XYZ file of C-alpha atoms in Angstrom:
542
model
C 191.920 15.855 87.819
C 188.582 16.723 89.805
C 188.804 17.957 93.325
C 187.390 14.857 94.839
C 190.128 12.681 93.081
C 192.931 15.152 94.091
C 191.561 15.123 97.764
C 191.508 11.200 97.798
C 195.055 11.122 96.164
C 196.342 13.817 98.815
C 194.916 12.008 101.691
C 196.433 8.583 100.650
C 199.724 10.256 100.064
C 199.691 11.945 103.532
C 198.761 8.792 105.190
C 201.760 6.943 103.471
C 204.045 9.956 104.414
C 204.534 10.942 100.735
C 204.773 14.567 101.685
C 205.600 16.001 98.138
C 202.692 14.287 96.634
C 200.308 15.053 99.553
C 201.262 18.761 99.182
C 200.615 18.928 95.421
C 197.436 16.872 95.521
C 195.989 18.781 98.479
C 196.934 22.262 97.135
C 195.320 21.290 93.902
C 192.138 19.981 95.525
C 191.988 23.315 97.625
C 192.263 25.375 94.425
C 189.603 23.459 92.568
C 187.120 23.448 95.364
C 188.505 24.195 98.884
C 189.347 21.930 101.769
C 187.630 21.096 105.006
C 189.441 21.923 108.215
C 191.149 18.454 108.555
C 192.478 18.540 105.226
C 193.601 22.002 105.526
C 195.417 20.905 108.537
C 196.997 18.004 106.569
C 198.008 20.436 103.771
C 199.761 22.867 106.445
C 201.607 19.729 107.797
C 202.741 18.702 104.129
C 203.759 22.274 103.343
C 205.784 22.757 106.591
C 207.486 19.371 105.925
C 208.404 20.117 102.340
C 210.070 23.570 103.298
C 207.265 25.912 102.685
C 206.852 27.159 106.153
C 205.134 30.534 105.415
C 202.496 28.577 103.181
C 202.017 26.086 105.947
C 201.417 28.712 108.822
C 198.923 30.293 106.507
C 197.283 26.913 105.758
C 197.225 26.192 109.548
C 195.683 29.424 110.209
C 192.914 28.678 107.660
C 192.387 25.350 109.236
C 191.986 26.973 112.827
C 189.354 29.481 111.256
C 187.406 26.634 109.488
C 187.399 24.550 112.804
C 185.685 27.528 114.281
C 183.076 27.873 111.760
C 182.107 24.237 112.190
C 182.064 24.561 115.795
C 185.109 22.175 116.539
C 186.725 23.930 119.438
C 189.301 21.265 119.916
C 190.494 21.245 116.487
C 190.550 25.000 116.473
C 192.675 24.991 119.854
C 194.989 22.311 118.439
C 195.773 24.360 115.415
C 196.325 27.312 117.585
C 198.896 25.370 119.685
C 200.658 24.219 116.641
C 200.864 27.732 115.497
C 202.510 28.850 118.900
C 205.045 25.973 118.670
C 206.017 26.810 115.101
C 206.126 30.611 115.768
C 208.328 29.807 118.663
C 210.686 27.811 116.502
C 210.802 30.638 114.171
C 211.615 33.353 116.932
C 208.353 35.157 116.700
C 207.519 35.084 120.600
C 204.848 37.775 120.455
C 202.661 36.056 117.833
C 203.468 32.594 119.462
C 201.941 33.766 122.916
C 198.984 35.341 121.235
C 198.194 31.949 119.547
C 198.736 30.179 122.612
C 196.592 32.486 124.595
C 193.780 31.877 122.035
C 194.136 28.117 121.979
C 194.008 28.075 125.953
C 190.759 30.176 125.770
C 189.147 27.991 123.292
C 190.282 24.825 125.420
C 188.662 26.382 128.496
C 185.323 26.749 126.635
C 185.115 22.707 125.988
C 182.287 20.894 127.674
C 184.860 18.283 129.171
C 188.484 17.304 129.433
C 190.303 17.027 126.206
C 193.898 15.803 125.001
C 194.079 19.287 123.559
C 194.465 20.855 126.984
C 197.604 18.679 127.716
C 198.955 19.685 124.275
C 198.570 23.410 124.963
C 200.553 22.836 128.127
C 203.655 22.025 126.097
C 204.298 25.261 124.594
C 203.404 27.115 127.896
C 205.870 25.082 129.718
C 208.518 25.773 126.873
C 208.008 29.483 127.515
C 208.653 29.054 131.130
C 211.635 27.083 130.651
C 213.260 29.505 128.139
C 212.345 32.173 130.645
C 214.507 30.716 133.323
C 211.726 28.797 135.331
C 212.429 25.100 134.966
C 210.528 24.066 137.976
C 207.599 25.833 136.645
C 207.980 24.238 133.245
C 208.352 20.623 134.769
C 205.078 21.222 136.733
C 203.038 22.022 133.570
C 204.682 19.247 131.806
C 203.743 16.701 134.265
C 200.079 17.792 133.953
C 200.537 17.432 130.179
C 202.061 13.949 130.386
C 199.050 12.945 132.648
C 196.521 14.178 129.935
C 198.308 12.589 127.311
C 198.423 9.371 129.176
C 194.554 9.603 130.234
C 193.534 10.216 126.282
C 196.173 7.902 125.117
C 197.501 10.721 122.981
C 201.126 9.432 121.985
C 202.040 12.813 120.446
C 201.364 14.768 123.569
C 202.762 12.310 126.033
C 206.076 12.250 124.171
C 206.217 15.983 123.711
C 205.636 16.218 127.327
C 208.385 13.817 128.222
C 210.709 15.709 125.943
C 210.240 18.916 127.523
C 210.510 17.116 131.149
C 213.921 15.991 129.962
C 215.123 19.465 128.977
C 213.570 20.854 131.965
C 215.506 18.123 134.125
C 218.780 19.066 132.339
C 218.228 22.608 133.296
C 217.654 21.866 137.057
C 220.879 19.705 136.831
C 219.414 16.318 137.026
C 221.242 15.101 133.956
C 220.758 11.279 134.283
C 216.962 11.668 134.729
C 216.978 13.973 131.577
C 218.952 11.722 129.337
C 216.610 8.818 130.714
C 213.544 10.737 129.611
C 215.222 11.455 126.090
C 215.810 7.729 125.565
C 212.366 6.963 126.249
C 211.072 9.606 123.915
C 213.266 8.207 121.285
C 211.985 4.586 121.811
C 208.649 5.958 120.672
C 209.982 7.968 117.853
C 212.235 5.140 116.385
C 209.060 2.745 116.707
C 207.036 4.896 114.416
C 204.542 5.621 117.084
C 204.548 9.527 116.656
C 203.345 11.448 113.714
C 205.810 13.263 111.627
C 206.290 16.770 113.133
C 206.640 15.540 116.683
C 209.110 12.969 115.431
C 211.280 15.645 113.832
C 211.015 17.772 116.847
C 212.117 15.075 119.165
C 214.816 13.963 116.950
C 216.344 17.665 116.972
C 215.834 18.560 120.544
C 217.159 15.246 121.854
C 220.249 15.479 119.768
C 221.000 19.193 120.564
C 220.449 18.465 124.354
C 222.661 15.414 124.312
C 225.508 17.487 122.929
C 224.840 20.318 125.758
C 225.110 17.501 128.106
C 228.456 16.331 126.558
C 227.012 12.843 125.733
C 228.773 12.256 122.618
C 227.751 8.659 122.188
C 223.947 9.508 122.423
C 224.178 12.379 120.132
C 225.953 10.204 117.485
C 223.563 7.536 117.829
C 220.518 9.423 117.493
C 221.967 11.940 114.844
C 222.596 8.600 112.793
C 219.030 7.473 113.359
C 217.772 11.177 112.150
C 219.912 10.782 109.093
C 218.312 7.520 108.234
C 214.835 8.970 109.097
C 215.507 11.930 106.712
C 216.992 9.687 104.071
C 213.885 7.668 104.030
C 211.622 10.669 103.426
C 213.543 12.567 100.499
C 210.901 15.126 99.772
C 211.098 16.274 103.374
C 212.994 19.588 103.798
C 211.968 20.264 107.466
C 214.431 18.872 109.907
C 216.933 17.739 107.331
C 218.844 21.096 107.776
C 219.170 20.462 111.485
C 220.260 16.903 110.842
C 223.120 18.381 108.578
C 224.007 20.822 111.393
C 224.206 18.113 113.894
C 226.357 15.983 111.508
C 228.654 18.905 111.069
C 229.400 19.078 114.883
C 229.854 15.251 115.088
C 232.340 15.395 112.193
C 234.183 18.320 113.797
C 234.570 16.522 117.057
C 235.797 13.445 115.265
C 238.391 15.304 113.275
C 236.791 14.872 109.870
C 236.790 18.588 108.951
C 236.240 18.499 105.264
C 233.198 16.530 106.019
C 232.163 19.032 108.623
C 232.410 21.909 106.159
C 230.272 20.076 103.734
C 227.462 19.120 106.269
C 227.599 22.910 107.515
C 227.099 24.091 104.000
C 224.234 21.584 103.356
C 222.504 22.732 106.620
C 222.632 26.379 105.599
C 221.315 25.386 101.958
C 218.393 23.186 103.449
C 217.655 25.877 106.020
C 216.804 28.554 103.321
C 213.101 27.499 103.717
C 213.333 29.212 107.115
C 214.821 27.049 109.937
C 216.989 29.147 112.229
C 218.240 26.463 114.249
C 219.697 24.646 111.146
C 221.176 27.965 109.643
C 222.794 28.995 113.076
C 224.293 25.499 113.506
C 225.621 25.423 109.789
C 227.156 28.754 110.184
C 228.688 28.109 113.491
C 230.361 24.941 112.791
C 231.632 26.159 109.611
C 233.089 28.898 111.902
C 234.537 26.543 114.315
C 236.425 24.586 111.475
C 237.670 27.818 109.955
C 238.829 28.681 113.368
C 240.689 25.624 114.120
C 242.343 25.578 110.572
C 243.626 29.282 110.884
C 241.107 30.834 108.551
C 240.575 33.651 110.979
C 238.829 36.051 108.811
C 236.382 33.625 107.298
C 235.674 32.313 110.812
C 234.692 35.599 111.818
C 232.312 35.945 109.045
C 230.718 32.533 109.747
C 230.238 33.494 113.377
C 228.699 37.064 112.528
C 226.447 35.217 110.147
C 225.512 32.941 112.874
C 225.056 35.830 115.229
C 222.547 37.645 112.731
C 220.016 34.747 113.390
C 219.734 35.654 116.932
C 221.922 33.108 118.814
C 225.217 33.912 120.413
C 228.249 32.126 118.468
C 230.001 31.172 121.906
C 232.383 29.828 122.787
C 233.811 30.200 119.185
C 233.843 33.748 118.794
C 235.756 34.248 122.169
C 238.302 31.728 121.212
C 238.761 33.303 118.005
C 239.431 36.785 119.789
C 241.930 34.578 121.897
C 243.712 33.165 118.665
C 244.203 36.531 117.554
C 246.114 37.687 120.703
C 243.494 39.606 122.381
C 243.304 37.983 125.817
C 241.451 40.992 127.591
C 238.659 41.232 125.135
C 238.354 37.422 125.080
C 238.140 37.218 128.722
C 235.365 39.932 128.854
C 233.323 38.026 126.093
C 233.494 34.722 127.772
C 232.891 35.868 131.248
C 229.756 37.802 129.996
C 228.608 34.923 127.887
C 228.913 32.426 130.835
C 227.416 34.926 133.369
C 224.089 35.180 131.467
C 223.740 31.706 129.980
C 221.518 29.125 131.608
C 223.113 26.350 133.499
C 223.154 23.700 130.604
C 224.541 26.397 128.355
C 227.032 27.605 130.861
C 228.568 24.175 131.310
C 229.127 24.056 127.479
C 231.308 27.430 127.781
C 233.389 26.460 130.838
C 236.122 24.634 128.945
C 236.675 27.837 127.129
C 236.483 29.859 130.234
C 239.272 27.725 131.556
C 241.384 28.199 128.372
C 240.912 31.858 128.232
C 241.291 32.704 131.895
C 244.671 30.655 132.119
C 245.732 32.970 128.986
C 245.233 36.146 130.857
C 246.436 34.519 133.231
C 243.880 34.496 136.090
C 244.530 30.987 137.697
C 242.127 31.629 140.472
C 239.170 32.097 137.925
C 240.406 29.241 135.818
C 240.268 27.063 138.921
C 236.799 28.145 139.724
C 235.439 27.117 136.041
C 237.543 23.715 136.412
C 235.940 23.045 139.770
C 232.562 23.562 138.287
C 233.440 20.893 135.616
C 234.642 18.508 138.117
C 231.478 18.755 140.169
C 229.468 18.320 136.814
C 231.510 15.157 136.126
C 230.612 13.916 139.562
C 227.022 14.121 139.005
C 227.183 12.970 135.292
C 230.290 10.759 134.784
C 229.608 10.379 131.101
C 233.267 9.780 129.079
C 233.026 13.274 127.383
C 232.190 14.985 130.641
C 235.196 13.257 132.376
C 237.395 14.090 129.729
C 236.425 17.794 129.506
C 236.642 18.088 133.404
C 240.215 16.166 133.641
C 241.460 18.342 130.997
C 240.472 21.567 132.473
C 241.707 20.340 135.825
C 245.113 19.112 134.234
C 245.734 22.321 132.685
C 244.938 24.527 135.922
C 246.996 22.006 137.974
C 250.007 22.725 135.625
C 249.728 26.528 136.302
C 249.311 25.938 139.876
C 252.505 24.328 139.932
C 251.011 20.781 140.620
C 252.961 19.020 137.687
C 252.536 15.653 139.097
C 248.704 16.104 139.450
C 248.497 17.776 136.140
C 250.305 14.631 134.355
C 247.704 12.231 136.160
C 244.599 14.295 134.955
C 245.881 14.873 131.589
C 246.779 11.265 130.927
C 243.078 10.258 132.097
C 241.629 12.934 129.699
C 243.868 11.793 126.742
C 242.899 8.300 127.158
C 239.112 9.312 127.169
C 239.498 11.591 124.151
C 241.269 8.864 122.409
C 238.586 6.298 123.056
C 235.786 8.668 122.022
C 237.828 9.366 118.593
C 238.402 13.028 119.174
C 241.735 13.680 117.797
C 242.125 17.557 118.245
C 241.321 17.474 122.051
C 243.571 14.434 122.422
C 246.439 16.225 120.820
C 245.900 19.256 123.077
C 246.036 17.012 126.010
C 249.585 15.687 124.848
C 250.888 19.188 124.625
C 249.807 19.873 128.176
C 251.310 16.618 129.299
C 254.516 17.678 127.658
C 254.600 20.878 129.398
C 254.229 19.110 132.560
C 256.867 16.663 131.721
C 259.314 19.582 131.084
C 258.365 21.088 134.711
C 259.243 17.540 136.096
C 262.756 17.558 134.302
C 261.696 14.750 131.857
C 262.771 16.286 128.711
C 262.732 13.057 126.698
C 259.181 12.447 127.353
C 258.241 15.998 126.892
C 259.755 15.710 123.253
C 257.692 12.641 122.536
C 254.452 14.259 123.782
C 255.189 17.498 121.701
C 256.110 15.613 118.519
C 253.180 13.432 118.826
C 250.691 16.531 119.065
C 252.443 18.209 116.307
C 251.843 15.445 113.937
C 248.334 15.114 114.998
C 247.620 18.825 114.454
C 249.470 18.622 110.967
C 247.176 15.544 110.035
C 244.088 17.599 111.024
C 245.135 20.771 109.209
C 245.052 22.475 112.481
C 247.657 25.196 111.499
C 247.608 27.359 114.609
C 247.825 24.448 117.081
C 250.554 22.960 114.705
C 252.664 26.111 114.885
C 252.339 26.349 118.683
C 253.312 22.639 119.170
C 256.406 23.193 116.754
C 257.778 25.841 118.915
C 257.773 23.588 121.903
C 259.630 20.672 120.620
C 263.097 20.862 122.186
C 265.749 20.769 119.653
C 269.652 19.684 119.933
C 270.421 22.108 116.965
C 269.215 25.454 116.072
C 267.064 23.908 113.350
C 263.505 25.291 112.867
C 260.299 23.405 112.568
C 260.877 22.872 108.554
C 262.750 19.978 107.024
C 265.563 21.131 104.702
C 263.529 20.562 101.705
C 260.773 22.718 103.135
C 263.183 25.609 103.861
C 264.318 25.301 100.260
C 260.735 25.779 98.998
C 260.047 28.568 101.406
C 263.143 30.299 100.212
C 261.826 30.084 96.472
C 258.387 31.119 97.452
C 260.013 34.258 99.173
C 261.836 35.004 95.947
C 258.376 35.348 94.228
C 258.559 32.120 92.239
C 255.406 30.236 91.466
C 254.702 26.639 91.988
C 255.484 25.728 88.228
C 258.746 27.513 88.494
C 259.763 26.092 91.936
C 259.037 22.660 90.465
C 261.379 23.140 87.430
C 264.200 24.341 89.592
C 263.994 21.525 92.095
C 263.255 18.825 89.663
C 259.874 18.159 91.360
C 256.391 17.690 90.256
C 254.010 20.629 90.917
C 251.883 18.432 93.065
C 254.885 17.675 95.311
C 255.519 21.440 95.493
C 252.093 22.365 96.339
C 252.184 19.568 99.389
C 255.465 21.054 100.686
C 253.956 24.522 100.626
C 250.864 23.435 102.428
C 253.153 21.579 105.109
C 255.183 24.770 105.466
C 251.718 26.750 106.144
C 250.649 24.192 108.655
C 253.798 24.117 110.373
C 254.124 27.704 110.758
C 250.615 28.526 111.212
C 250.597 30.741 107.925
C 247.736 31.222 105.454
C 249.111 33.103 102.508
C 252.429 33.294 100.462
C 252.679 36.872 101.507
C 252.718 35.710 105.124
C 255.282 32.999 104.187
C 257.615 35.529 102.527
C 257.484 37.848 105.419
C 258.383 34.793 107.850
C 261.189 33.814 105.543
C 262.700 37.321 105.698
C 262.244 37.714 109.409
C 264.076 34.301 109.992
C 266.775 34.601 107.560
C 265.491 32.017 105.128
C 265.109 34.117 102.073
C 267.623 33.783 99.193
């Protein structure tokens, strides 16, 4: 194939969003005869979208230099701006600021106003936002939006609106931020934006909806992102983040095996260099492992997430709490909440309440719960209200207000139930059972504890199931196991394997395995050695 034919094919493939073909054709054309600046920019985009981030940054740098050679300052400044945005995403702040400064200098040399000035305001505003100055960021983004409007540049307008939504969240204007995100997504789903701004918008909107506890919006836009990625099977960029977002939604909805699969896919697809997706994959994996009682595996996952440069909170603090070290858990969560920006802090507050009550420091838990109630007043989405009512109910219980606790927890349970979040709904039932006990209603307490216990068993939430089992009032001295499960446990403690147990009890090996799994879940155990130790400690060994 000649260089000219390859170039024509590459341009056509790029126009039709066939990124893999565009990448191959443009690279071959470049090898045979070199590419002009605009085609180097296309090649860079195709490389980045197909997962070759390092090659894409190199091609974008070449495009910048070629634009300078031909005297196209606007093109050179635009490439500098994209280099700044991509480097920010990869955590290389120093190089990003260098490219941004170069782009701004070039834009200042233009003979007249240009859309690229608005584009360059976006990374400058993001730097201010991440530096703790949302007001200054919003000021720059307003100017960027005006320039995007003046020059009818839809990418600039959408990126400015996206940043404005993030700044609004940081300023506590949650409804305004969510409204701006919806407007951005109208442009994205209508196909009005180019590929990279579309991917940036999808991932940023979903992440911020999750931070704002808007589960409905996060679910809607994650489904849309999933469809967008499926329609572009050769596109690697953004697909990893899509899987990380899917993992979080699966986790909330109790589909934990699916969450683990999506988290693994996020890690695999982030291999080309996507820190956000890699962090999300490891963090969500760690959360499922923590909830199912695989504490050592959870710690490994959280450490892998931390190595990427982001804090694995509140998961790590809650893991420390699960292991019984309340003092360290309190130190970790208090520090994380103290240094977090307002949006991230709200995401940590439910864990603050849980850990402070475990210490116990009821006054500190009340302060955190009141913050959540204030947030729910400003942003009464179902998930925010559920989180706030659950925290308020838990604190009221320890304050001695069992009646108020029951009211708040019933509201929270209904909201979690309607949202389809079974783990949190079950936790509300445990707290409601405790409130019923405090009011002398043992029959209702039993029903609440039993319902929670069954829900935790269905989820595979071993630690929570074991705790719930100990709360169920019993008329006899019976433990949480059925007679058959105690019999299986006795044989496990004797050192028999599944096959030997099956032969002795005239059961199938599959049935024995199910009984052992139920024993582990009910008792919060993770190994046969732990089961044997429990059997001897509780007089259940043969």
